[in-house]
Amino acid sequence: MIPEEVLHIVLEKLDENGITYMVAGSFASNLHGVPRASQDADVIIESDKRSLERFIDALQDRFYADKSMAMDALLHRSMFNILHLDTGFKIDLIFLKRRDFSEKEFNRRRLSNFLGINRWFISPEDTILSKLEWSKLGESERQFNDAVNIAKIQGNKLDVQYLKQWANELKISKLLDKLFEVINRGE
């Protein structure tokens, strides 16, 4: 079973249990930009306790999923992960942060075809902003390069005003300027 199929199972279980979500991280980068291999998947979720319990219970036959860790993550608005038993593929489930940008990006999520089914993915602009934010936090060249590749592929379809506004709010304007410089130089 390939990682995409493992993610498909989890997204199906989220839908079945009424948990809203959006796929982010490298799977979103692959959708909006240049595909690369990934060691895990990141899914932003919003859930109540009852739905989360049902979701964890629904995974027990194929995944290692610790219910107490999930409940703690819900309480603290943090993250927990689940592990596919057959492949060892890990999926990080991240509770939606209570900040303006996180709520805005969640509301801007888009349905995209994933393995023949429409699934919720973070928008290209918000993927770029998230990647730049991660790049700033960890000084990660890989995250920055992902953002550049998304911007190159999406081109004129990007909402540049939105990018500039939120880059300013998130204090990553210098990284966004650097991204545009790299693209304009044709690197």
N, CA, C and O of each residue as an XYZ file, in Angstrom:
748
protein
N       0.849     -1.181      0.000
C       0.000      0.000      0.000
C       0.894      1.244      0.000
O       1.831      1.349      0.792
N       0.592      2.169     -0.890
C       1.391      3.390     -0.989
C       0.849      4.451     -0.017
O      -0.307      4.380      0.402
N       1.696      5.441      0.340
C       1.259      6.474      1.295
C      -0.055      7.168      0.911
O      -0.872      7.468      1.781
N      -0.256      7.419     -0.368
C      -1.498      8.069     -0.804
C      -2.721      7.233     -0.432
O      -3.754      7.781     -0.050
N      -2.607      5.915     -0.540
C      -3.729      5.040     -0.187
C      -3.979      5.048      1.322
O      -5.125      4.985      1.766
N      -2.908      5.125      2.100
C      -3.048      5.199      3.559
C      -3.755      6.498      3.926
O      -4.677      6.499      4.741
N      -3.320      7.610      3.321
C      -3.967      8.895      3.581
C      -5.434      8.856      3.162
O      -6.295      9.401      3.853
N      -5.712      8.221      2.047
C      -7.095      8.100      1.563
C      -7.988      7.436      2.626
O      -9.109      7.887      2.863
N      -7.499      6.385      3.253
C      -8.266      5.685      4.295
C      -8.581      6.645      5.449
O      -9.709      6.690      5.939
N      -7.578      7.402      5.869
C      -7.765      8.321      6.998
C      -8.755      9.421      6.638
O      -9.618      9.762      7.448
N      -8.646      9.979      5.442
C      -9.575     11.036      5.025
C     -11.008     10.509      4.952
O     -11.960     11.208      5.301
N     -11.141      9.283      4.498
C     -12.462      8.644      4.448
C     -13.054      8.515      5.861
O     -14.238      8.781      6.069
N     -12.221      8.107      6.825
C     -12.684      7.957      8.209
C     -13.010      9.322      8.830
O     -13.942      9.427      9.628
N     -12.261     10.356      8.476
C     -12.581     11.700      8.959
C     -13.960     12.111      8.455
O     -14.795     12.596      9.220
N     -14.189     11.911      7.152
C     -15.492     12.245      6.557
C     -16.618     11.467      7.234
O     -17.647     12.038      7.596
N     -16.418     10.167      7.401
C     -17.453      9.313      7.990
C     -17.816      9.734      9.412
O     -18.938      9.509      9.864
N     -16.863     10.346     10.113
C     -17.094     10.727     11.499
C     -17.360     12.219     11.682
O     -17.336     12.730     12.802
N     -17.613     12.908     10.575
C     -18.009     14.309     10.635
C     -16.930     15.258     11.118
O     -17.231     16.295     11.707
N     -15.675     14.911     10.872
C     -14.559     15.762     11.276
C     -14.100     16.562     10.060
O     -13.725     15.996      9.033
N     -14.137     17.884     10.195
C     -13.670     18.723      9.083
C     -12.149     18.728      9.081
O     -11.517     18.644     10.134
N     -11.573     18.825      7.900
C     -10.121     18.700      7.758
C      -9.640     19.427      6.514
O     -10.429     19.837      5.663
N      -8.335     19.573      6.433
C      -7.677     19.940      5.185
C      -6.288     19.314      5.195
O      -5.584     19.324      6.204
N      -5.922     18.778      4.055
C      -4.587     18.208      3.893
C      -3.628     19.371      3.671
O      -3.898     20.268      2.872
N      -2.511     19.348      4.382
C      -1.507     20.409      4.281
C      -0.140     19.756      4.042
O      -0.071     18.610      3.597
N       0.922     20.465      4.330
C       2.271     19.907      4.268
C       2.683     19.445      2.879
O       2.315     20.045      1.870
N       3.457     18.364      2.851
C       4.039     17.910      1.588
C       3.000     17.388      0.595
O       3.193     17.511     -0.614
N       1.912     16.812      1.082
C       0.883     16.349      0.141
C       0.232     17.533     -0.570
O      -0.101     17.440     -1.752
N       0.051     18.645      0.144
C      -0.474     19.856     -0.494
C       0.564     20.434     -1.447
O       0.219     20.893     -2.536
N       1.830     20.414     -1.047
C       2.905     20.883     -1.940
C       2.933     20.064     -3.218
O       3.118     20.603     -4.310
N       2.751     18.768     -3.075
C       2.751     17.897     -4.252
C       1.578     18.214     -5.170
O       1.712     18.161     -6.393
N       0.441     18.541     -4.592
C      -0.741     18.872     -5.386
C      -0.571     20.200     -6.118
O      -0.911     20.315     -7.295
N      -0.046     21.198     -5.417
C       0.048     22.551     -5.968
C       1.370     22.856     -6.648
O       1.466     23.831     -7.394
N       2.389     22.045     -6.408
C       3.724     22.360     -6.914
C       4.397     21.170     -7.564
O       3.804     20.471     -8.386
N       5.649     20.950     -7.181
C       6.465     19.874     -7.744
C       6.486     18.709     -6.758
O       6.928     18.871     -5.621
N       6.009     17.526     -7.184
C       5.968     16.378     -6.271
C       7.351     15.958     -5.771
O       8.343     15.994     -6.499
N       7.371     15.557     -4.494
C       8.573     14.981     -3.895
C       8.129     13.937     -2.884
O       6.994     13.967     -2.409
N       9.013     13.029     -2.562
C       8.689     11.984     -1.588
C       8.500     12.597     -0.208
O       9.110     13.612      0.130
N       7.642     11.959      0.581
C       7.387     12.453      1.922
C       7.376     11.296      2.897
O       6.986     10.178      2.560
N       7.813     11.585      4.118
C       7.856     10.563      5.158
C       6.555     10.487      5.949
O       6.316      9.520      6.673
N       5.703     11.527      5.805
C       4.454     11.548      6.555
C       3.455     12.457      5.858
O       3.756     13.058      4.828
N       2.271     12.548      6.431
C       1.238     13.448      5.914
C       0.772     14.329      7.060
O       0.747     13.904      8.215
N       0.405     15.559      6.731
C      -0.108     16.513      7.716
C      -1.547     16.836      7.375
O      -1.862     17.216      6.248
N      -2.421     16.680      8.362
C      -3.834     16.975      8.168
C      -4.290     17.861      9.320
O      -4.177     17.487     10.488
N      -4.810     19.042      8.977
C      -5.359     19.965      9.970
C      -6.814     19.545     10.196
O      -7.558     19.333      9.239
N      -7.214     19.425     11.462
C      -8.574     18.971     11.755
C      -9.277     19.901     12.747
O      -8.645     20.642     13.500
N     -10.590     19.830     12.715
C     -11.443     20.507     13.695
C     -12.482     19.473     14.119
O     -13.209     18.936     13.283
N     -12.550     19.200     15.416
C     -13.417     18.126     15.889
C     -13.891     18.380     17.310
O     -13.288     19.145     18.064
N     -14.978     17.722     17.651
C     -15.399     17.682     19.051
C     -14.944     16.335     19.625
O     -14.471     15.465     18.893
N     -15.093     16.180     20.930
C     -14.602     14.980     21.616
C     -15.282     13.712     21.102
O     -14.612     12.714     20.834
N     -16.579     13.746     20.966
C     -17.329     12.544     20.558
C     -16.926     12.063     19.160
O     -16.699     10.873     18.945
N     -16.841     13.003     18.217
C     -16.447     12.638     16.849
C     -15.024     12.110     16.815
O     -14.721     11.167     16.085
N     -14.151     12.721     17.609
C     -12.757     12.280     17.652
C     -12.660     10.864     18.217
O     -11.899     10.045     17.704
N     -13.413     10.575     19.252
C     -13.412      9.217     19.818
C     -13.878      8.197     18.783
O     -13.264      7.140     18.638
N     -14.954      8.503     18.066
C     -15.453      7.580     17.026
C     -14.406      7.381     15.929
O     -14.211      6.266     15.444
N     -13.738      8.464     15.543
C     -12.699      8.394     14.515
C     -11.565      7.470     14.951
O     -11.145      6.598     14.192
N     -11.073      7.660     16.169
C      -9.980      6.818     16.682
C     -10.421      5.360     16.740
O      -9.664      4.468     16.358
N     -11.627      5.116     17.210
C     -12.144      3.744     17.264
C     -12.212      3.116     15.873
O     -11.934      1.928     15.712
N     -12.581      3.913     14.868
C     -12.718      3.409     13.499
C     -11.370      3.039     12.876
O     -11.326      2.303     11.890
N     -10.288      3.537     13.438
C      -8.949      3.277     12.888
C      -8.275      2.045     13.474
O      -7.291      1.559     12.916
N      -8.784      1.533     14.585
C      -8.062      0.549     15.388
C      -7.636     -0.714     14.639
O      -6.638     -1.327     15.019
N      -8.345     -1.122     13.602
C      -7.962     -2.360     12.914
C      -6.765     -2.176     11.980
O      -6.100     -3.155     11.644
N      -6.474     -0.933     11.552
C      -5.383     -0.716     10.589
C      -4.284      0.229     11.072
O      -3.222      0.317     10.456
N      -4.543      0.937     12.175
C      -3.619      1.965     12.630
C      -3.332      1.838     14.118
O      -4.159      1.355     14.892
N      -2.134      2.286     14.499
C      -1.875      2.550     15.906
C      -2.373      3.970     16.129
O      -1.862      4.913     15.525
N      -3.369      4.123     16.996
C      -3.938      5.428     17.296
C      -4.277      5.450     18.778
O      -5.177      4.738     19.223
N      -3.571      6.252     19.531
C      -3.735      6.328     20.976
C      -4.821      7.354     21.313
O      -4.652      8.552     21.086
N      -5.935      6.863     21.856
C      -7.073      7.737     22.155
C      -6.721      8.801     23.188
O      -7.163      9.943     23.065
N      -5.937      8.452     24.198
C      -5.601      9.442     25.228
C      -4.723     10.556     24.654
O      -4.867     11.718     25.034
N      -3.817     10.208     23.743
C      -2.997     11.234     23.086
C      -3.874     12.152     22.233
O      -3.667     13.365     22.202
N      -4.851     11.567     21.543
C      -5.758     12.355     20.712
C      -6.580     13.312     21.567
O      -6.765     14.472     21.199
N      -7.070     12.835     22.698
C      -7.883     13.681     23.584
C      -7.043     14.806     24.190
O      -7.518     15.931     24.345
N      -5.804     14.494     24.526
C      -4.902     15.517     25.050
C      -4.622     16.587     23.985
O      -4.576     17.779     24.288
N      -4.439     16.147     22.747
C      -4.208     17.092     21.649
C      -5.437     17.974     21.431
O      -5.304     19.167     21.157
N      -6.616     17.399     21.551
C      -7.850     18.182     21.430
C      -7.910     19.244     22.532
O      -8.222     20.405     22.267
N      -7.613     18.844     23.742
C      -7.651     19.754     24.883
C      -6.674     20.919     24.726
O      -7.001     22.059     25.055
N      -5.479     20.626     24.222
C      -4.423     21.637     24.116
C      -4.289     22.255     22.720
O      -3.387     23.055     22.471
N      -5.201     21.874     21.812
C      -5.151     22.394     20.440
C      -3.767     22.160     19.835
O      -3.182     23.057     19.230
N      -3.259     20.951     20.008
C      -1.941     20.601     19.496
C      -2.084     19.507     18.439
O      -3.021     19.541     17.641
N      -1.189     18.560     18.423
C      -1.249     17.508     17.415
C      -1.008     16.140     18.043
O      -0.456     16.014     19.136
N      -1.442     15.128     17.311
C      -1.133     13.744     17.646
C      -0.907     13.035     16.321
O      -1.253     13.558     15.262
N      -0.329     11.853     16.382
C      -0.145     11.138     15.121
C      -0.682      9.728     15.215
O      -0.861      9.161     16.293
N      -0.928      9.195     14.048
C      -1.369      7.810     13.921
C      -0.398      7.119     12.977
O       0.214      7.754     12.118
N      -0.269      5.832     13.145
C       0.697      5.058     12.374
C      -0.007      3.887     11.708
O      -0.668      3.086     12.370
N       0.142      3.795     10.398
C      -0.442      2.671      9.667
C       0.341      1.411     10.019
O       1.561      1.369      9.854
N      -0.351      0.393     10.500
C       0.316     -0.798     11.014
C       1.088     -1.572      9.955
O       2.177     -2.070     10.243
N       0.561     -1.690      8.740
C       1.228     -2.485      7.702
C       2.435     -1.789      7.083
O       3.419     -2.446      6.742
N       2.371     -0.477      6.936
C       3.435      0.231      6.220
C       4.310      1.096      7.117
O       5.424      1.453      6.734
N       3.823      1.436      8.300
C       4.567      2.337      9.178
C       4.417      3.801      8.785
O       5.063      4.669      9.373
N       3.563      4.086      7.788
C       3.382      5.472      7.352
C       2.667      6.259      8.451
O       1.674      5.808      9.021
N       3.208      7.461      8.732
C       2.696      8.285      9.826
C       1.874      9.451      9.285
O       2.228     10.081      8.288
N       0.772      9.714      9.971
C      -0.050     10.875      9.645
C      -0.173     11.724     10.898
O      -0.630     11.260     11.942
N       0.246     12.986     10.771
C       0.114     13.947     11.864
C      -1.231     14.629     11.733
O      -1.548     15.200     10.690
N      -2.021     14.568     12.792
C      -3.317     15.227     12.843
C      -3.170     16.422     13.772
O      -2.900     16.271     14.963
N      -3.351     17.611     13.211
C      -3.049     18.863     13.892
C      -4.356     19.629     14.091
O      -5.057     19.937     13.128
N      -4.671     19.929     15.337
C      -5.883     20.697     15.584
C      -5.708     22.134     15.120
O      -4.655     22.746     15.301
N      -6.760     22.649     14.520
C      -6.766     24.011     14.018
C      -6.388     24.979     15.137
O      -6.993     24.976     16.209
N      -5.377     25.808     14.867
C      -4.935     26.799     15.847
C      -5.951     27.923     15.931
O      -6.634     28.234     14.955
N      -6.042     28.519     17.086
C      -6.944     29.647     17.318
C      -6.191     30.948     17.056
O      -5.853     31.681     17.986
N      -5.937     31.219     15.799
C      -5.339     32.488     15.385
C      -5.969     32.873     14.053
O      -6.439     32.011     13.310
N      -5.976     34.149     13.757
C      -6.669     34.644     12.566
C      -6.219     33.937     11.293
O      -7.050     33.499     10.498
N      -4.906     33.825     11.096
C      -4.416     33.227      9.860
C      -4.866     31.773      9.729
O      -5.329     31.361      8.666
N      -4.734     31.005     10.789
C      -5.106     29.587     10.723
C      -6.582     29.410     10.392
O      -6.951     28.544      9.599
N      -7.413     30.232     11.004
C      -8.847     30.140     10.717
C      -9.158     30.597      9.294
O     -10.025     30.023      8.635
N      -8.459     31.623      8.819
C      -8.645     32.113      7.443
C      -8.231     31.025      6.440
O      -8.958     30.752      5.485
N      -7.080     30.415      6.658
C      -6.613     29.396      5.705
C      -7.536     28.182      5.701
O      -7.751     27.561      4.661
N      -8.084     27.848      6.878
C      -9.009     26.707      6.952
C     -10.295     27.015      6.176
O     -10.840     26.147      5.494
N     -10.766     28.240      6.286
C     -11.973     28.653      5.552
C     -11.738     28.758      4.047
O     -12.691     28.717      3.270
N     -10.472     28.893      3.626
C     -10.136     29.009      2.210
C      -9.774     27.653      1.571
O      -9.426     27.596      0.392
N      -9.856     26.590      2.337
C      -9.494     25.271      1.803
C     -10.327     24.970      0.563
O     -11.405     25.533      0.371
N      -9.817     24.087     -0.264
C     -10.461     23.795     -1.546
C     -10.600     22.292     -1.750
O      -9.766     21.498     -1.313
N     -11.682     21.933     -2.428
C     -11.835     20.533     -2.828
C     -10.926     20.269     -4.019
O     -10.925     21.028     -4.989
N     -10.159     19.202     -3.944
C      -9.274     18.794     -5.030
C      -9.383     17.294     -5.205
O      -9.606     16.551     -4.249
N      -9.221     16.862     -6.444
C      -9.286     15.441     -6.744
C      -8.066     14.740     -6.166
O      -6.927     15.096     -6.469
N      -8.319     13.744     -5.335
C      -7.259     12.950     -4.731
C      -7.669     11.488     -4.837
O      -8.607     11.054     -4.168
N      -6.973     10.732     -5.672
C      -7.286      9.328     -5.925
C      -8.739      9.145     -6.370
O      -9.414      8.198     -5.966
N      -9.204     10.076     -7.212
C     -10.535      9.963     -7.796
C     -11.682     10.475     -6.942
O     -12.843     10.361     -7.335
N     -11.374     11.037     -5.782
C     -12.406     11.557     -4.877
C     -12.035     12.981     -4.480
O     -10.860     13.281     -4.266
N     -13.027     13.856     -4.381
C     -12.762     15.222     -3.934
C     -12.469     15.234     -2.442
O     -13.263     14.759     -1.629
N     -11.309     15.791     -2.101
C     -10.870     15.907     -0.710
C     -10.464     17.355     -0.454
O     -10.123     18.084     -1.385
N     -10.503     17.769      0.808
C     -10.176     19.141      1.183
C      -8.672     19.334      1.326
O      -8.008     18.622      2.080
N      -8.146     20.310      0.589
C      -6.724     20.661      0.642
C      -6.575     22.150      0.934
O      -7.425     22.959      0.562
N      -5.494     22.492      1.600
C      -5.122     23.880      1.820
C      -4.914     24.546      0.452
O      -4.479     23.886     -0.492
N      -5.219     25.838      0.337
C      -5.066     26.547     -0.939
C      -3.585     26.711     -1.289
O      -2.729     26.608     -0.410
N      -3.276     26.966     -2.569
C      -1.870     27.185     -2.952
C      -1.239     28.361     -2.197
O      -0.097     28.266     -1.745
N      -1.979     29.470     -2.059
C      -1.427     30.638     -1.361
C      -1.112     30.312      0.092
O      -0.051     30.668      0.603
N      -2.041     29.633      0.748
C      -1.828     29.310      2.157
C      -0.744     28.249      2.336
O      -0.067     28.215      3.364
N      -0.581     27.389      1.342
C       0.530     26.430      1.392
C       1.852     27.184      1.323
O       2.787     26.878      2.063
N       1.929     28.167      0.435
C       3.148     28.982      0.327
C       3.427     29.682      1.647
O       4.547     29.625      2.156
N       2.422     30.338      2.204
C       2.616     31.056      3.470
C       3.028     30.114      4.594
O       3.906     30.444      5.391
N       2.404     28.954      4.658
C       2.764     27.974      5.695
C       4.189     27.483      5.516
O       4.935     27.352      6.486
N       4.564     27.212      4.279
C       5.929     26.755      4.004
C       6.945     27.840      4.365
O       8.003     27.540      4.918
N       6.629     29.090      4.057
C       7.542     30.177      4.420
C       7.632     30.333      5.934
O       8.701     30.617      6.473
N       6.515     30.149      6.607
C       6.528     30.228      8.071
C       7.401     29.117      8.659
O       8.188     29.354      9.575
N       7.254     27.909      8.125
C       8.092     26.796      8.588
C       9.558     27.047      8.254
O      10.448     26.733      9.044
N       9.795     27.613      7.082
C      11.159     27.934      6.677
C      11.802     28.910      7.658
O      12.963     28.755      8.035
N      11.033     29.916      8.065
C      11.540     30.904      9.021
C      11.821     30.259     10.378
O      12.855     30.525     10.991
N      10.909     29.418     10.844
C      11.061     28.782     12.153
C      12.256     27.844     12.203
O      13.007     27.821     13.177
N      12.418     27.067     11.131
C      13.476     26.070     11.136
C      14.609     26.370     10.188
O      15.525     25.564     10.027
N      14.552     27.535      9.557
C      15.542     27.902      8.556
C      15.742     26.755      7.561
O      16.865     26.378      7.225
N      14.611     26.221      7.107
C      14.635     25.057      6.235
C      14.617     25.458      4.763
O      13.677     26.097      4.290
N      15.654     25.078      4.062
C      15.740     25.351      2.626
C      14.715     24.521      1.855
O      14.187     24.974      0.839
N      14.433     23.314      2.332
C      13.459     22.452      1.657
C      12.070     23.090      1.662
O      11.371     23.080      0.649
N      11.677     23.648      2.816
C      10.374     24.314      2.916
C      10.312     25.525      1.972
O       9.316     25.740      1.281
N      11.388     26.300      1.960
C      11.445     27.469      1.080
C      11.360     27.036     -0.381
O      10.633     27.642     -1.167
N      12.098     25.994     -0.744
C      12.067     25.507     -2.130
C      10.684     24.983     -2.517
O      10.249     25.166     -3.654
N       9.993     24.334     -1.579
C       8.615     23.907     -1.840
C       7.749     25.119     -2.180
O       6.974     25.089     -3.136
N       7.889     26.189     -1.388
C       7.104     27.410     -1.620
C       7.415     28.008     -2.988
O       6.505     28.429     -3.703
N       8.685     28.048     -3.353
C       9.096     28.573     -4.670
C       8.469     27.735     -5.782
O       7.931     28.279     -6.746
N       8.540     26.425     -5.647
C       7.993     25.549     -6.694
C       6.485     25.706     -6.852
O       5.967     25.667     -7.968
N       5.781     25.883     -5.735
C       4.333     26.110     -5.815
C       4.061     27.413     -6.553
O       3.200     27.463     -7.432
N       4.792     28.467     -6.199
C       4.604     29.769     -6.847
C       4.905     29.679     -8.342
O       4.201     30.283     -9.151
N       5.938     28.937     -8.713
C       6.272     28.771    -10.141
C       5.150     28.056    -10.893
O       4.740     28.492    -11.968
N       4.663     26.968    -10.327
C       3.626     26.168    -10.992
C       2.302     26.925    -11.055
O       1.625     26.897    -12.083
N       1.930     27.596     -9.978
C       0.643     28.297     -9.925
C       0.665     29.600    -10.710
O      -0.363     30.023    -11.240
N       1.824     30.238    -10.790
C       1.999     31.441    -11.608
C       0.956     32.518    -11.369
O       0.720     32.936    -10.235
N       0.337     32.961    -12.456
C      -0.623     34.067    -12.410
C      -1.925     33.729    -11.686
O      -2.734     34.623    -11.435
N      -2.142     32.467    -11.350
C      -3.362     32.080    -10.630
C      -3.307     32.475     -9.156
O      -4.331     32.476     -8.474
N      -2.106     32.813     -8.662
C      -1.951     33.166     -7.251
C      -2.531     34.539     -6.946
O      -2.441     35.457     -7.761
N      -3.118     34.667     -5.781
C      -3.618     35.946     -5.276
C      -2.448     36.630     -4.553
O      -2.226     36.411     -3.362
N      -1.713     37.452     -5.289
C      -0.493     38.073     -4.768
C      -0.814     39.045     -3.633
O      -0.056     39.138     -2.667
N      -1.920     39.761     -3.738
C      -2.300     40.692     -2.664
C      -2.532     39.942     -1.363
O      -2.097     40.386     -0.300
N      -3.211     38.812     -1.442
C      -3.443     37.979     -0.260
C      -2.103     37.518      0.324
O      -1.895     37.579      1.536
N      -1.205     37.060     -0.538
C       0.118     36.614     -0.078
C       0.846     37.735      0.660
O       1.389     37.523      1.744
N       0.854     38.921      0.070
C       1.571     40.055      0.679
C       0.930     40.462      2.015
O       1.635     40.726      2.989
N      -0.381     40.510      2.053
C      -1.086     40.900      3.279
C      -0.735     39.965      4.430
O      -0.362     40.409      5.516
N      -0.860     38.653      4.173
C      -0.626     37.705      5.266
C       0.856     37.508      5.553
O       1.223     37.199      6.687
N       1.712     37.679      4.559
C       3.160     37.616      4.822
C       3.537     38.730      5.791
O       4.360     38.536      6.686
N       2.924     39.906      5.604
C       3.168     41.020      6.517
C       2.665     40.676      7.925
O       3.376     40.888      8.907
N       1.451     40.152      8.021
C       0.870     39.777      9.320
C       1.699     38.710     10.031
O       1.867     38.745     11.250
N       2.211     37.765      9.252
C       2.961     36.639      9.819
C       4.455     36.945      9.995
O       5.222     36.113     10.481
N       4.843     38.153      9.590
C       6.238     38.593      9.691
C       7.184     37.722      8.864
O       8.279     37.361      9.295
N       6.714     37.404      7.661
C       7.554     36.636      6.729
C       7.658     37.351      5.379
O       7.907     36.718      4.353
N       7.465     38.678      5.389
C       7.528     39.460      4.145
C       8.876     39.332      3.449
O       8.938     39.255      2.222
N       9.956     39.308      4.229
C      11.291     39.192      3.625
C      11.433     37.868      2.871
O      12.029     37.819      1.795
N      10.886     36.809      3.439
C      10.948     35.514      2.754
C      10.088     35.513      1.490
O      10.479     34.932      0.478
N       8.922     36.157      1.541
C       8.083     36.247      0.349
C       8.792     37.068     -0.728
O       8.756     36.707     -1.905
N       9.433     38.166     -0.334
C      10.209     38.969     -1.302
C      11.321     38.131     -1.913
O      11.556     38.193     -3.120
N      12.003     37.351     -1.089
C      13.075     36.471     -1.587
C      12.507     35.453     -2.572
O      13.123     35.176     -3.601
N      11.337     34.896     -2.264
C      10.680     33.943     -3.153
C      10.436     34.580     -4.525
O      10.744     33.976     -5.552
N       9.882     35.802     -4.541
C       9.618     36.483     -5.812
C      10.917     36.818     -6.551
O      10.956     36.769     -7.781
N      11.975     37.155     -5.813
C      13.276     37.411     -6.448
C      13.791     36.161     -7.157
O      14.256     36.227     -8.296
N      13.704     35.026     -6.473
C      14.160     33.757     -7.058
C      13.379     33.452     -8.337
O      13.960     33.044     -9.343
N      12.078     33.647     -8.293
C      11.235     33.376     -9.471
C      11.570     34.345    -10.601
O      11.672     33.939    -11.759
N      11.738     35.608    -10.275
C      12.040     36.610    -11.315
C      13.410     36.398    -11.947
O      13.616     36.747    -13.110
N      14.346     35.829    -11.193
C      15.662     35.515    -11.760
C      15.609     34.245    -12.615
O      16.550     33.941    -13.348
N      14.508     33.515    -12.514
C      14.360     32.297    -13.304
C      15.132     31.117    -12.778
O      15.487     30.214    -13.537
N      15.395     31.111    -11.499
C      16.142     29.978    -10.907
C      15.249     28.781    -10.753
O      15.695     27.737    -10.275
